[in-house]
Coordinates of C-alpha atoms in Angstrom, one line a residue:
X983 CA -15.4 93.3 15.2
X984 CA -13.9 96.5 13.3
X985 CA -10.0 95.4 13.8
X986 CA -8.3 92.3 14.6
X987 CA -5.1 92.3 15.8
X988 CA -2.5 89.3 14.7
X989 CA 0.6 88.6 17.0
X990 CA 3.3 87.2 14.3
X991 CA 5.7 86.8 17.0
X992 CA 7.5 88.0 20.2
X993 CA 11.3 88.8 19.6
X994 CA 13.3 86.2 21.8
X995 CA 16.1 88.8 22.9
X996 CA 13.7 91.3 24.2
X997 CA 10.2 90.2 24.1
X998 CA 8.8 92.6 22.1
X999 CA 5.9 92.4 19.7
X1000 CA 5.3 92.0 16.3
X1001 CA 2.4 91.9 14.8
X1002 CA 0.0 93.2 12.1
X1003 CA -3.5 95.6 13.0
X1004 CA -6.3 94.7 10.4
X1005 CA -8.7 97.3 10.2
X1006 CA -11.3 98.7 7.6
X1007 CA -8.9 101.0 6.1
X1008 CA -5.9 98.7 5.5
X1009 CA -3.5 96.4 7.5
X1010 CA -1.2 98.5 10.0
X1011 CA 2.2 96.6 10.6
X1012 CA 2.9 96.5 14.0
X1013 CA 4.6 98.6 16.5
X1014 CA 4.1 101.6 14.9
X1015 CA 4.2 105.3 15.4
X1016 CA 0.9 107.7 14.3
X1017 CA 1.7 110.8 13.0
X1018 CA -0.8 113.5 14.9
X1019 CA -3.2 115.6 12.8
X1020 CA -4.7 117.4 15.2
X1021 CA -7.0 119.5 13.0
X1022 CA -7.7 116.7 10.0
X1023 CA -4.3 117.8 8.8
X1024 CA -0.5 116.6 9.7
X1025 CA 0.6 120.2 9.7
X1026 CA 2.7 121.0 6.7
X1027 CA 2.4 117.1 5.5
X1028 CA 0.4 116.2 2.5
X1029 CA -1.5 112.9 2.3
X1030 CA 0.3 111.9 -0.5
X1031 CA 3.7 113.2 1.3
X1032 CA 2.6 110.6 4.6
X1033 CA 2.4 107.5 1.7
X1034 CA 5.8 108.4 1.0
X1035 CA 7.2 107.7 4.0
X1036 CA 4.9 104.9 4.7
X1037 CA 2.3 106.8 7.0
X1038 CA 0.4 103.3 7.5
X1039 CA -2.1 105.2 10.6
X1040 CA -2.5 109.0 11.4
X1041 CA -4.2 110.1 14.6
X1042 CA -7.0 113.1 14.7
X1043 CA -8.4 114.9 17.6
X1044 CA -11.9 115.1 18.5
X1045 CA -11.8 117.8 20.6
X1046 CA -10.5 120.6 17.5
X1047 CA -12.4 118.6 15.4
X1048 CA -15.6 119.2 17.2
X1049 CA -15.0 123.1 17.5
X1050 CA -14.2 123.5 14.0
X1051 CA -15.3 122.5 11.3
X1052 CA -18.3 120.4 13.6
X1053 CA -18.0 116.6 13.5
X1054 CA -21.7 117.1 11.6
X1055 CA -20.3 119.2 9.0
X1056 CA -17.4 116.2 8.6
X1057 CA -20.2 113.9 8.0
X1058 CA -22.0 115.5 5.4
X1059 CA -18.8 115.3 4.0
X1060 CA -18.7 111.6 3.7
X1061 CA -16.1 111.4 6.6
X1062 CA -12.5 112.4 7.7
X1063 CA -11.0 110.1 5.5
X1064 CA -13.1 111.4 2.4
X1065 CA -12.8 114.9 3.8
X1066 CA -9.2 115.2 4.7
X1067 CA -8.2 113.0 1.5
X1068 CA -6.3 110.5 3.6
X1069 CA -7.6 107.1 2.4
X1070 CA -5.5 105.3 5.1
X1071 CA -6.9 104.0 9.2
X1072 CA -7.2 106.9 10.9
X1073 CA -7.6 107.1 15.1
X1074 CA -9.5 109.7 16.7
X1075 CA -9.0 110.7 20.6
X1076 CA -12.0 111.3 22.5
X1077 CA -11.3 115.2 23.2
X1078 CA -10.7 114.3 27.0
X1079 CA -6.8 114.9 27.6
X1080 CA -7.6 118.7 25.9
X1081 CA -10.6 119.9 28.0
X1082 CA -8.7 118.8 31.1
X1083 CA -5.7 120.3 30.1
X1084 CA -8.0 123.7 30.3
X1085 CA -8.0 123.7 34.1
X1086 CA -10.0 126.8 35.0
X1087 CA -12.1 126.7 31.7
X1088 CA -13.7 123.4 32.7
X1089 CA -15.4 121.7 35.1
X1090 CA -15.8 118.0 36.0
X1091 CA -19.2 116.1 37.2
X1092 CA -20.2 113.0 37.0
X1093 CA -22.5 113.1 33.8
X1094 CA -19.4 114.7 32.0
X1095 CA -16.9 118.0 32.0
X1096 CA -18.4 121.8 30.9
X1097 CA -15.6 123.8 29.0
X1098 CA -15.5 127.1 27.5
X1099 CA -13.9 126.8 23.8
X1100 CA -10.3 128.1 24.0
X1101 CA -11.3 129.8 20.4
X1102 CA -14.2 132.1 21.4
X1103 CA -14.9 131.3 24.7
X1104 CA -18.4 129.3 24.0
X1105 CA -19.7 126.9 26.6
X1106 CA -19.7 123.5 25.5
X1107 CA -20.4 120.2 27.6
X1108 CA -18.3 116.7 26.7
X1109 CA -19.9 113.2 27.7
X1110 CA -18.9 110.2 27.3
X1111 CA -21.9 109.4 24.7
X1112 CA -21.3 112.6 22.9
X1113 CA -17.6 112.1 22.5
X1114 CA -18.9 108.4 20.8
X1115 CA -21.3 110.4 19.5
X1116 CA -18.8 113.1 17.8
X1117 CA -16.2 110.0 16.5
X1118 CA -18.9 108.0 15.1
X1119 CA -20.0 111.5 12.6
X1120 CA -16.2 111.6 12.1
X1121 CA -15.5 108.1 11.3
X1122 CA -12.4 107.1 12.2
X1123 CA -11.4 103.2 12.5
X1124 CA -10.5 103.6 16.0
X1125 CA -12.1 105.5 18.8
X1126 CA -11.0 106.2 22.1
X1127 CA -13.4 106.5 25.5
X1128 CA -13.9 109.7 27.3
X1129 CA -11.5 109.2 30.2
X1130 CA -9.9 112.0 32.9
X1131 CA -6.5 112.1 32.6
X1132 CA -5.5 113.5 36.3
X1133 CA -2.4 116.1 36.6
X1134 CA 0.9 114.3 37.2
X1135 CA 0.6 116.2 41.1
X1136 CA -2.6 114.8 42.2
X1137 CA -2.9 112.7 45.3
X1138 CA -3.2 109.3 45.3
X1139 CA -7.7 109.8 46.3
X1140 CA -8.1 111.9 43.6
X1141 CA -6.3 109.3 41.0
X1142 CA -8.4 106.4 42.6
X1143 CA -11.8 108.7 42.5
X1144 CA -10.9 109.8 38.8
X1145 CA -9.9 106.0 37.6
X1146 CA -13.2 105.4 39.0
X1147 CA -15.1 107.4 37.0
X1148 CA -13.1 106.8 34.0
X1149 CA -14.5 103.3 34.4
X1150 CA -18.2 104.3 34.7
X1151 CA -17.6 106.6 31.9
X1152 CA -15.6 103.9 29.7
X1153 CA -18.7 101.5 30.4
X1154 CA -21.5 104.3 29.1
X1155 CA -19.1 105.0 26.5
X1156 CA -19.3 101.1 25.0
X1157 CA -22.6 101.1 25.3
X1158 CA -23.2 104.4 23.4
X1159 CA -21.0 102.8 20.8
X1160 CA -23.4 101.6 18.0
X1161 CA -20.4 101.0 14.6
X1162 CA -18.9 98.0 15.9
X1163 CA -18.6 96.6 13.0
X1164 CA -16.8 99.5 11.3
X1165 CA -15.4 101.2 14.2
X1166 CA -13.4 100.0 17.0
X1167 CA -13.4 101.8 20.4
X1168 CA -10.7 101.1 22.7
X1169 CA -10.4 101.6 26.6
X1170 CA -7.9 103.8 28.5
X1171 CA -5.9 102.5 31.5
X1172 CA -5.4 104.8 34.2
X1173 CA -4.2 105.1 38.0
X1174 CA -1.0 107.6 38.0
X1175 CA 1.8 106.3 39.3
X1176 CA -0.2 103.7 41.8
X1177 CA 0.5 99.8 40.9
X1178 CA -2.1 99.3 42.6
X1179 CA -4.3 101.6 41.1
X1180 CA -3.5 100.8 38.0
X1181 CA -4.0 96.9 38.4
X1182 CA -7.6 98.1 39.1
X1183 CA -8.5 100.4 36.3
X1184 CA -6.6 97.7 33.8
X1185 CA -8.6 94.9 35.8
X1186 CA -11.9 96.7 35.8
X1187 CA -11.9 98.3 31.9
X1188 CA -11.0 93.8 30.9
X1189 CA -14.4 93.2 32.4
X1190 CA -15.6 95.4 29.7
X1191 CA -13.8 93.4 27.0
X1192 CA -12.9 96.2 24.7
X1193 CA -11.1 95.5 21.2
X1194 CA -7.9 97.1 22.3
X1195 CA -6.6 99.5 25.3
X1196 CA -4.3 102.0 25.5
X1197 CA -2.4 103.0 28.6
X1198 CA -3.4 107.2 29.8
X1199 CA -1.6 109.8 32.2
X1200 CA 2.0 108.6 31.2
X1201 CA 4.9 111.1 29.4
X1202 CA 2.7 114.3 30.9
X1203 CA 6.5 115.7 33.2
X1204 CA 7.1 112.4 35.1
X1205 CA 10.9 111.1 34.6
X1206 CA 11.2 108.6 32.0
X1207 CA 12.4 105.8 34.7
X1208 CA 9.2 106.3 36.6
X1209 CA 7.3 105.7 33.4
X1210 CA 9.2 103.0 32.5
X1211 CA 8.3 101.3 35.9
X1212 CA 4.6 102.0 35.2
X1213 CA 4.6 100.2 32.3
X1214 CA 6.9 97.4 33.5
X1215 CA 4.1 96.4 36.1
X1216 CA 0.9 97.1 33.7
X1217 CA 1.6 96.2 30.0
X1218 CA 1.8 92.5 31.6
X1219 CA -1.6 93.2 32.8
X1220 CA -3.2 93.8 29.4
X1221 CA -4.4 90.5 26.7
X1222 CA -1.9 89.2 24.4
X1223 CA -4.4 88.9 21.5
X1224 CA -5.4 92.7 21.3
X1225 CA -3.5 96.3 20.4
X1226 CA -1.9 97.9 22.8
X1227 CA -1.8 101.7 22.9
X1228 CA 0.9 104.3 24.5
X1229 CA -0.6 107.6 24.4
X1230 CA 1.4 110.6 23.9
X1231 CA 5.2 109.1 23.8
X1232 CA 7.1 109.8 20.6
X1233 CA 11.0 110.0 22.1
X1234 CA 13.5 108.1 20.1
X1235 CA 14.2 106.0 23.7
X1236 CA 10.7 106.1 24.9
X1237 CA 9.8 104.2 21.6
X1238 CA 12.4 101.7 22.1
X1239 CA 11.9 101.4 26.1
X1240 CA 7.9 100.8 25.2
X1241 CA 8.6 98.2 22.7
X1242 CA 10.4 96.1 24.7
X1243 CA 8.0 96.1 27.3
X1244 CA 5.5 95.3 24.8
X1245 CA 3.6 98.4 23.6
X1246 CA 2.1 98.1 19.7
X1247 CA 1.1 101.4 19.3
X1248 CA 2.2 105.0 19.6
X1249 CA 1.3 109.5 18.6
X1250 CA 2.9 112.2 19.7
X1251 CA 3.1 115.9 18.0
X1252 CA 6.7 116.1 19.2
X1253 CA 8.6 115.0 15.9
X1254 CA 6.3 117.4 13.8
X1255 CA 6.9 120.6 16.7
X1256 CA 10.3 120.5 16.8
X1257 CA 10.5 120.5 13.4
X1258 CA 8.7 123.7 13.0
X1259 CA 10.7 125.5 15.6
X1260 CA 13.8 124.3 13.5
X1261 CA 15.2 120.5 15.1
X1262 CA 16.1 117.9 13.4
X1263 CA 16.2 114.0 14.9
X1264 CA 18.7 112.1 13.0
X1265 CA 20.8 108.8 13.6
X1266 CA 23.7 111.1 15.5
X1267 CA 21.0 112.7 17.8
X1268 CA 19.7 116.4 17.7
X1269 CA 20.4 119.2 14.8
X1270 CA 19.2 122.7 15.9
X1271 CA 19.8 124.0 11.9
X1272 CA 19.3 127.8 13.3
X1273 CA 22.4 127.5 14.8
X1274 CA 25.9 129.5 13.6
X1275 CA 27.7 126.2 12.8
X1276 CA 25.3 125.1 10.1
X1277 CA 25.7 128.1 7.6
X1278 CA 28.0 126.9 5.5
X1279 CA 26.8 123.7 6.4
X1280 CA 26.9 121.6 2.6
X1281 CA 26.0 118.1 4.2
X1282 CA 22.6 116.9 4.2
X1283 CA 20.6 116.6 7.8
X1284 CA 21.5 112.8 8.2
X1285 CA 24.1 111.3 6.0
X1286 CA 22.4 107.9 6.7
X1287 CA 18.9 109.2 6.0
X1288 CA 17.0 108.2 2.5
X1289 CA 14.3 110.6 2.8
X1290 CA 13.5 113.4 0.3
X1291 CA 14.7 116.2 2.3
X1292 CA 18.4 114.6 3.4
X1293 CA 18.9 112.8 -0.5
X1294 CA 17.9 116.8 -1.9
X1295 CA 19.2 120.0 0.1
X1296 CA 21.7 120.9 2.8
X1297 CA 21.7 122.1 6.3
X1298 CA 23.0 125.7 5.0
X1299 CA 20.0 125.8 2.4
X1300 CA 17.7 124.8 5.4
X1301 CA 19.2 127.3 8.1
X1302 CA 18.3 129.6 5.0
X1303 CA 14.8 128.7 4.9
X1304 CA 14.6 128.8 8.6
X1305 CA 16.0 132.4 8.8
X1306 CA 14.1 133.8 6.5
X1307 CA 11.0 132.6 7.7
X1308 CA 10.2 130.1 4.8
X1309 CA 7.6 128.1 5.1
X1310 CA 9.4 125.1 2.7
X1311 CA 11.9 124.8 5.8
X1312 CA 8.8 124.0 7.8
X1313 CA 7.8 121.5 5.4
X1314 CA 11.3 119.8 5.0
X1315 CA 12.1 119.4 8.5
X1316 CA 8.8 118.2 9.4
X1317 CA 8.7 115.7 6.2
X1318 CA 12.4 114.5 7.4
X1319 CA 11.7 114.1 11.3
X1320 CA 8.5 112.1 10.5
X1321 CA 10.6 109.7 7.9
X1322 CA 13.0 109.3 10.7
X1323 CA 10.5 108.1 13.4
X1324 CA 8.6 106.2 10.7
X1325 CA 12.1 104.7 9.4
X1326 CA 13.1 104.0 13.6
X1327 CA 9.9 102.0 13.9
X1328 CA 10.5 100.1 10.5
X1329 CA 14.0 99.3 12.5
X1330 CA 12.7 97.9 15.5
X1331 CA 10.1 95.2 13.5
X1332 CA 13.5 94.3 11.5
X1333 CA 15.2 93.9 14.8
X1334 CA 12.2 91.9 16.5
X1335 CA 11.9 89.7 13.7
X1336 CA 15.4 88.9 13.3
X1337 CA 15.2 88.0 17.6
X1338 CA 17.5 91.2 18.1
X1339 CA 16.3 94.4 19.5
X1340 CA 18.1 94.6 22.2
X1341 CA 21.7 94.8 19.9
X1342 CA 19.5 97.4 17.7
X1343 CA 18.7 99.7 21.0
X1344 CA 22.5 99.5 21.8
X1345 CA 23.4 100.4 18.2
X1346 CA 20.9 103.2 18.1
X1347 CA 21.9 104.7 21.9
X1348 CA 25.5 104.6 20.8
X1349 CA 25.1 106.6 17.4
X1350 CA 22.0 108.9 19.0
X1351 CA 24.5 109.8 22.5
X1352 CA 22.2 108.4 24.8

């Protein structure tokens, strides 16, 4: 097997998880949070900028990739790790949540989903053995099946239908997957807001006895609470022994919320977009730095932050940047927003270790204004 996963303990206050992700590229201490580069890049990070802040995992996207520069092209270049300079586990998505989010530029059958390229317009066709096919050119340590990931407003026979063929599709996936050894491909749990549904898809993709699962079609407009429930009634459903994946939840609460209930692994391009657009997270909540307030602003971001950004410059010298349309105030806020996450996660394995995350999510709501 590419990875092994290691459960060091469950926190006795909360039940969350701690534990430790070997993989070919390094150990990944558990939960954690994967900063997204979409395009072989963290946009407006470095590689040696992520080591900083203890980047121990970054996620790619097969999809982008695939369009440009090619996975082939990727190859001949050793890699993504050798290509991107990131020496570090890397997971790549299998493409599937982008060409559905296309809607009229794509079209679903059985064998796999047409799309037109939202760059030029070219036709392309995804299956489930050429997204295997495209991640095992790129390389990454963990791979993720082709599944559909329905809209939030489907009915419930079009969720059952679609976690139906995600199955199929998971199941030609695994046995299109030929890197074992090196790379580790893990199965997506589907079934919308449906208990029921999603007792099946979790119960039918165990039969397949992948290395690790994540859970799909969560934090894509439904309330939080309703998530919440989701989870509460399928991370039980999932085997101790193996990684656990949320996909797409990056929320200072969300983390938290899916921690306790027992979730290992998270991405989400959220920290690194509101960072461009000018918002900071930081232990007191939200910081919009364009703001009027913050122009003769001579604090830094976060008083209790340690990262380069808050230790070096102040929220008027950032609402500077921001104004006039610097790029270096991209790069600070992004480089501080991901330290924060980062730093939140290194938090919560403190907390479950010391058998007290449920004082630390009190702590954190109270300072944050939740």
């Amino acid at each position: 097997m590419a990875i092994r996963y290691e459960l060091i303990k469950e926190c006795k206050q909360s039940g969350a998880r701690l534990g430790r992700l070997h993989t070919p590229h390094g150990v990944i201490e558990t939960p954690i949070f994967m900063p997204v580069g979409t395009q072989a890049t963290v946009k407006a990070m470095t590689p040696e900028e992520l080591k900083d802040i203890e980047s121990q995992i970054i996620l790619s996207n097969t999809y982008h990739l695939y369009l440009r520069p090619g996975h082939k092209l990727i190859e001949k270049a050793g890699g993504l790790h050798k290509f991107m300079g990131w020496d570090r586990p890397i997971l790549t998505d299998s493409g599937g949540f982008q060409v559905f989010s296309l809607g009229d530029l794509r079209k679903i059958r059985e064998e796999g989903v047409e799309f037109r390229s939202h760059i030029d317009g070219s036709k392309h066709f995804l299956s489930p053995e050429k997204a295997v096919e495209i991640q095992n050119s790129i390389g990454s340590d963990i791979m993720m099946v082709l599944d559909e990931c329905p809209p939030p407003d489907a009915d419930r026979e079009y969720i059952r239908n679609s976690l139906k063929r995600t199955t199929r599709w998971a199941k030609r996936c695994k046995e299109a997957h030929e890197n074992t050894k090196v790379q580790a491909l893990f199965g997506i749990v589907q079934g919308g807001m449906f208990e029921d549904l999603r007792r099946q898809s979790a119960s039918e993709l165990l039969e397949l006895d992948f290395p690790g699962y994540a859970i799909g079609g969560l934090s894509v407009g439904e309330p939080k609470p309703l998530m919440y429930e989701v989870l509460d009634y399928t991370v039980p459903l999932l085997p101790k022994h193996k990684p656990r994946y949320l996909m797409g939840v990056g929320t200072p609460d969300a983390l938290l919320e899916a921690v306790i209930r027992g979730m290992d692994m998270f991405d989400c391009v959220l920290p690194t977009r509101i960072a461009r657009n000018g918002t900071a997270m930081t232990s007191e909540g939200k910081v919009i730095i364009k703001n009027a307030k913050h122009k003769e602003s001579f604090i830094p971001l976060d008083k209790e932050c340690g990262c380069y950004t808050c230790k070096t410059y102040t929220r008027a010298y950032l609402r500077h940047l921001f104004k006039t349309n610097e790029i270096l105030g991209l790069r600070l806020m992004t480089y501080h927003n991901l330290y924060f996450i980062l730093h939140l996660m290194k938090g919560i394995r403190k907390a479950i270790s010391g058998d007290r995350l449920l004082d630390f999510k009190k702590e954190f709501y109270e300072k944050y204004g939740y």
